[in-house]
Amino acid sequence: MATIKDIANRLGVAVSTVSKGLNGAPDISEDLRQLVLDTAVEMGYKTKRMRKEELKKLAILVENMEYLKEDDFGYDLVLGFEQMAYRDKWDVEVVPINARVQAKERYDTYMLRHGYSGAFVMGMALMDKWMDEMNRTTIPTALLDNYVKMNTNVGYVGTDSYEGMSIAVAKLVELGHSKIAFLNGSPNSMITNQRDEAYKAALIEHGLEFDEKLVAHGYYVAESAPYYVPGMISAGATAILCGNDLIASGVIDECKKRGFKVPQDISVVGFDDIPLASQLKPALTTIRQERLELGRLAFFTLDSLMHKIPVSRTMLRPEFVERKSIGKAKK
Amino acid sequence: MATIKDIANRLGVAVSTVSKGLNGAPDISEDLRQLVLDTAVEMGYKTKRMRKEELKKLAILVENMEYLKEDDFGYDLVLGFEQMAYRDKWDVEVVPINARVQAKERYDTYMLRHGYSGAFVMGMALMDKWMDEMNRTTIPTALLDNYVKMNTNVGYVGTDSYEGMSIAVAKLVELGHSKIAFLNGSPNSMITNQRDEAYKAALIEHGLEFDEKLVAHGYYVAESAPYYVPGMISAGATAILCGNDLIASGVIDECKKRGFKVPQDISVVGFDDIPLASQLKPALTTIRQERLELGRLAFFTLDSLMHKIPVSRTMLRPEFVERKSIGKAKK
């Protein structure tokens, strides 16, 4: 392992300067401190704090996702991860991140500076700066819903969209639907792309034709519905699959507003099964992600990576939860 | 849970007859015993033995795969699984199975009768009777290299063929190869199909054309090579990817026999990295499956399933091990 002296030699500065940089002393410029940290990471240097076994700390980094309230999508993910981590005597810190944090510091440097041995990263978008750094990071990292090629330090944890879509479309076909629309979420995410592909695969599996007029990308919010539902209904849709439950709640509202009954006129299926789903009127039929279990699997994936077992992906089966928002296709 | 009486009522026999059937008493016909066991499984009945916590027993069922010697493909898989299972105080029994065992008894019945709480199943072929039963089994089961849709009791464990093929083809392209052949193993297996697809995907990724004359299916043995290597070389192949290391060893021999030098004339890449690979002349470049880790992941997958966490798949990253069997493409 590199020593402080190695770092000093490489940078051509005094050992004391490196030491100041590593320990965040105030009498050194921010630029130099950053350079010292970046070089330390690059050379595989670990601070004393990190080397001490008793300081075992993991991070859950959260972006674009609510997690504080029981109804939030991220709540059970955090809980499941923490449950497993505490059993293994890890401390877990949940840290919201954003573009500013990512612009300021490299991912590896951030992790080293905080003494995190690994992270579970939830909600990162494809265009994020740190997402690109995931291709090269040396920090064990479990990524929710994001896949990185080749890097043995990073594993992907998620729910099998293909199986979920396949079950949902099978059920709708059984109910006589053949014009099944799909209102998906924001395009700049791996999971959106995966669900698009899963939707297409499910149509093929059930002998239905793909019709561009029946698909659209909004955002993962209820407000997407008014923009796309009218067009889908004009194009003959009798059922609308949604990228998540929030979109579905907007779709139900929009259908009602336009005088269409759910499920008598239009069947609606959500994705995720957040607590809201069962409280909608009608109660939402949805493709459930077992978020508590997903959080637990994320810990397992991270634990494997920290033990140098290069898990590439761990997938959970979704569950089709049938409630009141789907019915027989209107003739 | 069903009782012995429930089973007796369903079958219209005496409770004592059911009891005899469950306990394997000699004074009851084999057919009736089987019917009792099948019905018990169907109704979710568990014998006292199974209910006792202290009897924790798992099975590793092995077919079409050697595992007793350190050089065997299955050796480390068994070891990795056992290492993890013993930590959790499970007993593990390794049981070779074959078509006869599968014809004689249903999978669930077999597992119940032996008191196994779950199984890691290695080497099963798509046409196997129990493979079909995997679609419906109620026994937690981790399947090596086989995927079953929808059944939440079954999870798939394997190595990511796509990533392996992608790295291998990238490396060969870097060395100037464009006619890259693929001699795969027996078609009646999910992993063979997956590697076929992975090969095609890797060609597309690197802008190479798929040529039917450059692909063939033999068996997963060295003896496949003489049948297919000459045709591939006639079709212009300068590199041959192989479905496993045994096939690759046959390919190297066949090339030599026909006066082609490896790697000067033909580059050869294996799959698996069994101990034999490094002992070949030239030492074989291969796509390594981390079998010890795969065995450990299999235990984790099974453990999750036994805890009702419906893992659908757990994939391990392969490692590209470069030795002496690949070189620059001959102009």
XYZ file of C-alpha atoms in Angstrom:
662
model
C 0.000 0.000 0.000
C 1.141 3.527 -0.738
C 2.411 5.644 2.181
C 2.042 9.348 2.837
C 5.631 9.706 1.660
C 4.819 8.053 -1.680
C 2.039 10.558 -2.192
C 4.315 13.449 -1.255
C 6.961 12.216 -3.719
C 4.473 11.850 -6.500
C 3.095 15.353 -5.970
C 6.440 16.961 -5.182
C 5.185 18.440 -1.916
C 6.150 17.973 1.744
C 4.866 15.020 3.763
C 3.275 17.519 6.136
C 1.301 19.013 3.252
C -0.055 15.595 2.311
C -0.919 14.968 5.923
C -2.784 18.277 6.103
C -4.670 17.416 2.934
C -5.698 14.017 4.210
C -6.800 15.379 7.556
C -8.628 18.409 6.208
C -6.428 21.002 7.967
C -7.586 24.586 7.310
C -4.214 26.020 6.245
C -4.117 24.381 2.838
C -6.019 25.412 -0.271
C -9.145 23.530 -1.256
C -7.614 22.722 -4.671
C -4.508 21.208 -3.097
C -6.544 19.255 -0.572
C -8.579 17.804 -3.439
C -5.442 16.917 -5.376
C -3.963 15.164 -2.331
C -7.136 13.156 -1.810
C -7.461 12.265 -5.484
C -3.853 11.116 -5.580
C -4.290 9.136 -2.358
C -7.258 7.286 -3.885
C -5.424 6.675 -7.113
C -2.408 5.220 -5.282
C -4.558 3.003 -3.085
C -3.697 4.860 0.121
C -6.019 4.295 3.033
C -6.208 6.591 6.045
C -5.596 5.118 9.488
C -9.261 5.623 10.195
C -10.201 3.405 7.272
C -7.717 0.740 8.213
C -9.076 0.342 11.697
C -11.420 -2.610 11.672
C -13.690 -1.117 14.321
C -14.688 1.694 12.047
C -16.978 -0.182 9.707
C -19.156 2.263 7.878
C -21.326 1.933 4.805
C -23.200 4.613 2.908
C -26.590 4.576 1.289
C -26.421 7.357 -1.288
C -29.818 8.572 -2.431
C -30.757 10.773 -5.357
C -34.081 11.447 -7.098
C -35.921 9.360 -4.536
C -37.925 9.962 -1.370
C -37.157 7.674 1.564
C -37.978 9.363 4.880
C -41.672 8.497 5.220
C -43.123 5.011 5.310
C -45.055 5.726 2.097
C -41.933 6.707 0.182
C -40.514 4.334 -2.388
C -37.081 4.352 -0.770
C -38.195 3.784 2.820
C -38.233 -0.028 2.794
C -35.137 -0.180 0.622
C -33.181 1.664 3.308
C -34.764 -0.405 6.056
C -34.013 -3.767 4.428
C -30.410 -2.778 3.791
C -29.933 -1.516 7.340
C -31.482 -4.635 8.875
C -28.918 -6.843 7.181
C -26.000 -4.456 7.705
C -26.600 -4.103 11.449
C -26.557 -7.866 11.863
C -23.048 -7.786 10.477
C -22.120 -4.889 12.801
C -21.906 -2.237 10.099
C -22.800 1.363 10.690
C -24.963 2.770 7.925
C -25.273 6.441 7.000
C -27.987 7.540 4.611
C -26.781 10.485 2.556
C -28.783 12.457 -0.017
C -26.606 13.407 -2.972
C -27.140 15.727 -5.923
C -25.393 17.089 -8.990
C -23.510 19.694 -6.947
C -21.891 17.105 -4.676
C -20.926 15.085 -7.738
C -19.438 18.080 -9.513
C -17.364 19.043 -6.476
C -15.630 15.760 -5.819
C -14.886 12.399 -7.391
C -16.942 9.472 -6.111
C -13.932 7.510 -4.856
C -12.514 10.559 -3.115
C -15.854 11.278 -1.463
C -16.085 7.709 -0.197
C -12.490 7.665 1.055
C -12.789 11.018 2.781
C -15.868 9.843 4.694
C -14.377 6.481 5.558
C -17.093 4.461 3.817
C -16.097 0.902 2.933
C -18.855 0.604 0.362
C -22.139 2.057 -0.813
C -25.634 1.194 -1.871
C -26.521 3.824 -4.469
C -30.203 4.443 -5.157
C -31.850 6.603 -7.793
C -28.869 7.697 -9.841
C -29.592 8.829 -13.401
C -27.599 7.776 -16.465
C -26.343 11.309 -17.073
C -24.967 11.730 -13.550
C -21.262 12.411 -13.273
C -20.761 9.694 -10.662
C -22.668 7.236 -12.842
C -19.884 7.566 -15.394
C -17.313 7.109 -12.627
C -18.989 3.822 -11.685
C -17.252 2.326 -14.717
C -13.904 2.770 -12.986
C -14.544 3.005 -9.247
C -12.462 0.900 -6.886
C -15.074 1.211 -4.123
C -17.455 -1.755 -3.664
C -20.817 -0.403 -4.795
C -24.282 -1.921 -5.151
C -26.292 0.047 -7.716
C -30.064 0.007 -7.624
C -31.498 -0.280 -11.141
C -28.235 0.575 -12.870
C -25.816 -1.758 -14.594
C -22.164 -1.158 -15.272
C -20.147 -3.381 -17.590
C -16.846 -5.043 -16.676
C -16.142 -3.304 -13.359
C -15.841 -6.075 -10.745
C -16.374 -3.582 -7.905
C -19.925 -2.755 -8.938
C -23.036 -4.926 -8.869
C -26.577 -4.273 -10.047
C -29.619 -4.963 -7.867
C -33.130 -4.739 -9.225
C -36.492 -6.282 -9.932
C -37.007 -8.376 -13.053
C -39.116 -6.050 -15.242
C -39.471 -8.695 -17.933
C -41.257 -11.111 -15.672
C -43.491 -8.350 -14.271
C -44.531 -7.108 -17.702
C -45.059 -10.640 -18.933
C -47.480 -11.451 -16.097
C -49.364 -8.155 -16.456
C -49.803 -8.457 -20.227
C -50.812 -12.137 -19.884
C -53.514 -11.146 -17.403
C -54.822 -8.323 -19.617
C -54.877 -10.593 -22.668
C -56.832 -13.126 -20.630
C -59.349 -10.339 -19.956
C -59.701 -9.735 -23.688
C -57.431 -6.707 -24.124
C -55.348 -6.368 -27.265
C -54.702 -2.612 -27.348
C -52.474 -2.304 -24.307
C -50.750 1.065 -23.918
C -47.659 1.838 -21.844
C -47.039 5.206 -20.208
C -43.469 4.982 -18.978
C -41.312 7.365 -16.890
C -38.381 9.601 -17.791
C -36.166 8.269 -20.567
C -32.854 9.124 -18.901
C -32.734 6.006 -16.745
C -31.706 2.423 -17.250
C -34.845 1.088 -15.628
C -37.064 3.058 -18.020
C -35.256 1.515 -20.977
C -35.517 -1.930 -19.418
C -39.268 -1.572 -18.907
C -39.678 -0.403 -22.500
C -37.921 -3.547 -23.675
C -39.877 -5.697 -21.236
C -43.139 -4.224 -22.570
C -42.140 -5.016 -26.147
C -41.027 -8.530 -25.214
C -44.334 -9.173 -23.438
C -46.316 -8.005 -26.494
C -44.325 -10.355 -28.734
C -44.768 -13.193 -26.236
C -48.538 -12.769 -26.448
C -48.774 -12.176 -30.169
C -49.752 -8.501 -29.912
C -48.532 -5.830 -32.289
C -46.394 -2.931 -31.135
C -48.058 0.386 -31.923
C -46.073 3.589 -31.397
C -49.241 5.528 -30.714
C -49.765 3.391 -27.603
C -46.464 4.243 -25.904
C -45.118 7.424 -24.338
C -42.485 8.668 -21.888
C -43.441 11.228 -19.282
C -41.847 11.524 -15.882
C -42.346 9.283 -12.875
C -45.121 11.526 -11.537
C -48.932 11.672 -11.719
C -48.770 14.906 -13.712
C -47.579 12.998 -16.790
C -51.014 11.530 -17.429
C -52.945 14.477 -18.957
C -50.367 14.836 -21.727
C -50.540 11.269 -22.970
C -53.766 9.537 -21.882
C -56.055 11.270 -24.431
C -53.860 10.162 -27.349
C -53.698 6.617 -26.088
C -57.471 6.401 -25.754
C -57.929 7.894 -29.250
C -55.578 5.229 -30.554
C -57.945 2.599 -29.165
C -56.245 1.648 -25.897
C -58.477 -0.361 -23.530
C -55.720 -0.863 -20.962
C -52.826 1.335 -19.818
C -49.722 -0.024 -18.145
C -47.745 2.564 -16.189
C -44.064 2.982 -15.356
C -44.927 3.396 -11.693
C -47.889 3.784 -9.333
C -47.742 7.587 -9.315
C -48.193 7.694 -13.078
C -51.040 5.190 -12.679
C -52.780 7.396 -10.123
C -52.630 10.259 -12.618
C -53.947 7.994 -15.378
C -56.945 6.972 -13.242
C -57.708 10.639 -12.499
C -57.375 11.616 -16.128
C -59.651 8.785 -17.292
C -62.318 9.839 -14.765
C -62.010 13.483 -15.807
C -62.684 12.500 -19.400
C -65.690 10.385 -18.505
C -64.040 6.968 -18.770
C -64.650 4.515 -15.939
C -61.792 2.447 -14.511
C -61.899 -0.513 -15.001
C -65.176 -0.709 -17.011
C -63.820 1.390 -19.881
C -60.092 1.433 -19.262
C -57.956 -0.978 -17.219
C -54.960 0.531 -15.428
C -51.879 -1.276 -14.061
C -49.156 0.354 -11.965
C -45.600 -0.638 -11.082
C -43.997 -0.831 -7.611
C -46.970 -1.206 -5.226
C -46.176 1.747 -3.006
C -48.608 2.097 -0.058
C -50.655 4.616 -2.080
C -51.606 1.912 -4.600
C -54.120 0.113 -2.400
C -55.722 3.425 -1.353
C -56.564 4.644 -4.845
C -60.151 4.449 -6.084
C -60.356 1.912 -7.576
C -57.564 0.145 -5.685
C -54.652 -0.197 -8.111
C -53.607 -3.476 -9.697
C -49.846 -3.291 -9.885
C -46.537 -5.076 -10.398
C -45.061 -5.157 -6.936
C -41.395 -4.680 -6.167
C -40.504 -6.245 -2.819
C -38.552 -3.245 -1.607
C -37.595 -4.601 1.811
C -36.168 -7.691 0.145
C -34.516 -5.571 -2.514
C -32.754 -3.627 0.249
C -31.613 -6.873 1.819
C -30.330 -8.157 -1.503
C -28.481 -4.875 -1.983
C -26.619 -5.515 1.247
C -25.819 -9.056 0.197
C -24.553 -7.839 -3.169
C -22.378 -5.206 -1.507
C -21.137 -7.725 1.061
C -20.138 -10.084 -1.765
C -18.319 -7.285 -3.582
C -16.469 -6.334 -0.403
C -15.398 -9.995 -0.162
C -14.116 -9.803 -3.765
C -16.945 -11.926 -5.128
C -17.715 -10.106 -8.378
C -21.509 -10.252 -8.436
C -22.706 -8.746 -11.668
C -26.436 -8.635 -10.919
C -28.989 -9.830 -8.407
C -32.585 -9.800 -9.551
C -35.765 -10.171 -7.555
C -39.014 -11.564 -8.920
C -41.885 -9.070 -8.959
C -45.328 -10.011 -7.715
C -48.496 -9.249 -9.649
C -50.949 -7.746 -7.151
C -54.457 -7.826 -8.548
C -56.877 -5.266 -7.127
C -59.780 -3.405 -8.715
C -58.316 -1.332 -11.540
C -58.437 -3.990 -14.258
C -61.434 -5.701 -15.825
C -62.731 -7.263 -19.014
C -61.967 -5.352 -22.195
C -64.900 -3.306 -23.465
C -66.210 -4.706 -26.741
C -50.826 -27.103 7.524
C -52.487 -30.361 6.460
C -52.622 -33.205 9.011
C -52.306 -36.957 8.495
C -56.071 -37.120 8.856
C -56.565 -34.617 6.007
C -54.437 -36.790 3.787
C -56.357 -39.924 4.827
C -59.669 -38.189 4.067
C -58.515 -37.008 0.686
C -57.303 -40.481 -0.296
C -60.167 -42.367 1.374
C -57.789 -44.588 3.347
C -57.160 -45.146 7.069
C -54.938 -42.782 9.048
C -52.704 -45.731 9.831
C -52.195 -46.357 6.124
C -51.085 -42.761 5.594
C -48.769 -43.066 8.552
C -47.260 -46.232 7.102
C -46.797 -44.515 3.770
C -45.062 -41.526 5.327
C -42.789 -43.672 7.465
C -41.893 -46.183 4.765
C -43.376 -49.231 6.573
C -42.862 -52.452 4.603
C -46.480 -53.717 4.709
C -47.829 -51.226 2.172
C -47.449 -51.335 -1.599
C -44.867 -49.133 -3.279
C -47.586 -47.526 -5.420
C -49.670 -46.606 -2.400
C -46.628 -45.306 -0.533
C -45.843 -43.088 -3.498
C -49.412 -41.828 -3.686
C -49.391 -40.990 0.023
C -46.130 -39.076 -0.325
C -47.295 -37.256 -3.458
C -50.517 -36.250 -1.742
C -48.662 -35.170 1.389
C -46.442 -32.895 -0.695
C -49.401 -31.522 -2.607
C -51.258 -30.696 0.608
C -48.233 -29.068 2.194
C -47.825 -31.714 4.884
C -44.471 -31.868 6.602
C -43.242 -34.873 8.553
C -42.228 -34.385 12.178
C -38.665 -34.934 11.107
C -38.877 -32.006 8.724
C -40.499 -29.775 11.283
C -37.779 -30.255 13.849
C -35.415 -27.337 13.606
C -32.369 -29.414 14.536
C -32.641 -31.449 11.367
C -31.420 -28.911 8.866
C -30.389 -30.657 5.714
C -29.725 -29.384 2.209
C -29.029 -31.335 -0.944
C -26.666 -30.658 -3.799
C -28.099 -32.638 -6.694
C -25.613 -33.283 -9.488
C -26.160 -34.551 -12.999
C -23.952 -34.528 -16.109
C -21.073 -33.091 -14.112
C -17.939 -34.400 -12.410
C -17.232 -33.041 -8.947
C -15.170 -35.494 -6.894
C -11.647 -34.525 -7.938
C -10.075 -31.112 -7.552
C -9.761 -30.818 -11.342
C -13.464 -31.445 -11.915
C -15.692 -28.565 -12.887
C -18.100 -29.224 -10.025
C -15.511 -29.574 -7.241
C -15.242 -25.907 -6.255
C -18.966 -25.369 -6.758
C -19.686 -27.987 -4.104
C -16.960 -26.641 -1.854
C -18.116 -23.027 -2.032
C -21.702 -24.021 -1.292
C -20.676 -26.223 1.631
C -18.437 -23.540 3.127
C -21.326 -21.119 3.368
C -23.879 -23.744 4.424
C -21.743 -25.057 7.286
C -21.364 -21.552 8.673
C -25.135 -21.454 8.969
C -25.168 -24.924 10.595
C -26.671 -26.766 7.652
C -25.850 -30.333 6.801
C -25.177 -30.802 3.111
C -25.535 -34.056 1.198
C -24.169 -34.294 -2.334
C -26.331 -36.651 -4.375
C -25.751 -37.717 -7.979
C -29.044 -37.988 -9.862
C -29.978 -39.378 -13.243
C -32.963 -39.975 -15.512
C -33.951 -43.135 -13.645
C -34.264 -41.364 -10.287
C -36.313 -38.660 -11.958
C -38.615 -41.139 -13.662
C -39.244 -43.007 -10.410
C -40.306 -40.140 -8.217
C -41.434 -36.535 -8.343
C -38.842 -33.954 -7.336
C -40.888 -32.578 -4.445
C -41.607 -36.059 -3.148
C -37.965 -36.992 -3.349
C -36.966 -33.902 -1.385
C -39.670 -34.392 1.248
C -38.866 -38.060 1.705
C -35.206 -37.284 2.347
C -35.955 -34.371 4.631
C -34.132 -31.800 2.498
C -35.187 -28.199 3.109
C -33.797 -27.060 -0.192
C -31.429 -27.941 -3.006
C -28.670 -26.605 -5.200
C -29.153 -28.376 -8.524
C -26.172 -28.563 -10.873
C -25.963 -29.830 -14.439
C -29.591 -30.495 -15.211
C -30.549 -30.582 -18.902
C -33.599 -28.858 -20.392
C -35.224 -32.177 -21.323
C -34.959 -33.607 -17.816
C -38.228 -34.556 -16.157
C -37.381 -32.701 -12.957
C -36.453 -29.627 -15.000
C -40.073 -29.436 -16.087
C -41.172 -29.898 -12.472
C -39.047 -26.884 -11.508
C -41.817 -24.739 -12.973
C -44.112 -25.832 -10.162
C -41.948 -27.027 -7.283
C -42.675 -25.779 -3.773
C -39.145 -26.657 -2.603
C -36.628 -23.801 -2.428
C -34.163 -24.581 -5.217
C -31.110 -22.814 -6.606
C -30.518 -23.887 -10.207
C -27.077 -23.643 -11.735
C -27.276 -22.319 -15.308
C -31.020 -22.875 -15.628
C -33.775 -20.301 -15.446
C -37.415 -20.944 -14.628
C -40.086 -18.306 -15.150
C -42.569 -17.154 -12.503
C -41.872 -19.760 -9.810
C -40.855 -17.833 -6.685
C -39.311 -20.970 -5.140
C -36.610 -21.263 -7.771
C -33.635 -19.003 -8.466
C -30.993 -19.076 -11.179
C -27.287 -18.817 -10.431
C -24.715 -18.451 -13.156
C -21.898 -16.565 -14.804
C -22.650 -13.680 -17.147
C -21.847 -15.191 -20.561
C -22.534 -11.888 -22.312
C -19.795 -10.075 -20.491
C -17.370 -12.969 -20.984
C -17.984 -13.155 -24.722
C -17.824 -9.398 -25.047
C -14.365 -9.222 -23.429
C -13.030 -12.172 -25.443
C -14.233 -10.816 -28.795
C -12.951 -7.321 -27.932
C -9.512 -8.767 -27.228
C -9.473 -10.793 -30.466
C -10.587 -7.782 -32.503
C -7.786 -5.778 -30.900
C -5.412 -8.474 -32.161
C -6.741 -8.008 -35.698
C -9.162 -10.947 -35.908
C -12.417 -10.563 -37.807
C -13.259 -14.188 -38.636
C -13.980 -15.449 -35.137
C -15.567 -18.903 -34.971
C -17.504 -20.399 -32.062
C -17.563 -24.123 -31.302
C -20.240 -24.479 -28.641
C -21.419 -27.461 -26.569
C -24.592 -29.568 -26.688
C -27.684 -27.663 -27.763
C -30.007 -29.148 -25.137
C -28.993 -26.750 -22.369
C -29.902 -23.234 -21.396
C -26.303 -22.191 -20.988
C -25.463 -23.293 -24.533
C -28.270 -21.124 -25.888
C -27.148 -18.223 -23.725
C -23.575 -18.473 -24.985
C -24.830 -18.591 -28.579
C -26.715 -15.370 -27.983
C -23.776 -13.842 -26.142
C -21.498 -14.687 -29.087
C -23.895 -13.018 -31.525
C -24.274 -9.974 -29.292
C -20.492 -9.623 -29.020
C -20.106 -9.788 -32.822
C -22.708 -7.045 -33.255
C -21.053 -4.971 -30.529
C -17.784 -5.073 -32.432
C -19.216 -4.624 -35.907
C -18.448 -8.160 -37.096
C -20.734 -10.161 -39.353
C -22.345 -13.391 -38.227
C -21.403 -16.261 -40.516
C -23.151 -19.604 -40.081
C -20.106 -21.449 -41.379
C -18.183 -20.206 -38.353
C -20.476 -21.695 -35.699
C -21.208 -25.258 -34.630
C -22.590 -27.283 -31.725
C -20.787 -30.399 -30.596
C -20.760 -31.697 -27.061
C -18.876 -30.340 -24.070
C -15.947 -32.687 -24.746
C -12.603 -32.518 -26.564
C -13.795 -35.099 -29.096
C -16.090 -32.502 -30.710
C -13.194 -30.687 -32.335
C -12.280 -32.977 -35.287
C -15.826 -32.741 -36.665
C -15.972 -28.967 -36.839
C -12.496 -27.397 -36.806
C -11.634 -28.204 -40.455
C -14.807 -26.525 -41.723
C -14.187 -23.451 -39.615
C -10.629 -23.108 -40.901
C -11.818 -23.554 -44.506
C -14.331 -20.783 -43.892
C -11.452 -18.491 -42.997
C -11.490 -18.572 -39.186
C -8.361 -17.138 -37.572
C -9.702 -17.538 -34.028
C -11.953 -20.141 -32.411
C -13.944 -19.483 -29.255
C -15.021 -22.640 -27.427
C -18.016 -23.511 -25.233
C -15.669 -24.841 -22.559
C -12.016 -25.659 -21.918
C -12.370 -29.327 -22.860
C -13.604 -28.379 -26.318
C -10.713 -25.889 -26.526
C -8.184 -28.605 -25.672
C -9.582 -30.683 -28.548
C -9.426 -27.677 -30.873
C -5.753 -27.077 -30.050
C -4.959 -30.749 -30.737
C -6.891 -30.715 -33.977
C -5.172 -27.549 -35.186
C -1.749 -29.068 -34.445
C -2.689 -32.316 -36.193
C -3.562 -30.340 -39.314
C -0.344 -28.346 -39.269
C -1.740 -25.112 -37.852
C 0.166 -23.492 -35.029
C -1.634 -22.072 -32.001
C -1.569 -19.099 -31.665
C 0.518 -18.144 -34.723
C -2.064 -19.478 -37.216
C -5.162 -19.913 -35.073
C -6.061 -18.294 -31.742
C -8.093 -20.417 -29.312
C -10.158 -19.260 -26.324
C -11.805 -21.578 -23.787
C -14.556 -21.085 -21.224
C -14.488 -21.939 -17.494
C -10.769 -22.042 -16.630
C -10.707 -25.534 -15.174
C -7.272 -26.510 -13.787
C -6.463 -28.260 -17.086
C -6.526 -24.910 -18.934
C -3.206 -23.622 -17.629
C -1.520 -26.979 -18.306
C -2.326 -27.152 -22.012
C 0.385 -26.402 -24.574
C 0.065 -23.540 -25.262
C -1.524 -22.532 -21.954
C -5.152 -21.734 -22.688
C -6.579 -18.219 -22.724
C -10.060 -18.596 -21.307
C -13.151 -16.958 -19.844
C -12.986 -17.914 -16.204
C -15.986 -18.808 -14.095
C -15.237 -18.278 -10.409
C -16.652 -21.609 -9.322
C -15.948 -21.289 -5.613
C -17.753 -17.956 -5.599
C -20.531 -19.374 -7.748
C -21.057 -22.108 -5.135
C -21.199 -19.473 -2.424
C -23.694 -17.429 -4.387
C -25.771 -20.557 -4.884
C -26.017 -20.946 -1.130
C -26.972 -17.313 -0.733
C -29.630 -17.644 -3.407
C -31.042 -20.753 -1.753
C -30.908 -19.117 1.673
C -32.869 -16.149 0.293
C -35.470 -18.451 -1.243
C -35.825 -20.341 2.042
C -36.461 -16.961 3.688
C -39.163 -16.243 1.099
C -37.073 -13.672 -0.736
C -37.892 -14.486 -4.353
C -34.491 -14.087 -6.001
C -34.891 -14.592 -9.702
C -31.228 -14.661 -10.707
C -27.779 -14.043 -9.297
C -25.030 -13.530 -11.829
C -21.295 -13.518 -11.391
C -18.861 -11.598 -13.576
C -16.462 -13.799 -15.530
C -12.765 -13.023 -15.681
C -10.793 -13.013 -18.909
C -7.614 -14.983 -18.221
C -5.055 -14.299 -20.908
C -2.420 -16.992 -21.416
C -0.609 -18.165 -24.543
C -3.273 -19.485 -26.925
C -4.161 -16.177 -28.594
C -2.049 -13.929 -30.766
C -2.154 -11.474 -33.644
C -4.325 -12.489 -36.571
C -2.343 -13.916 -39.472
C -2.497 -11.565 -42.458
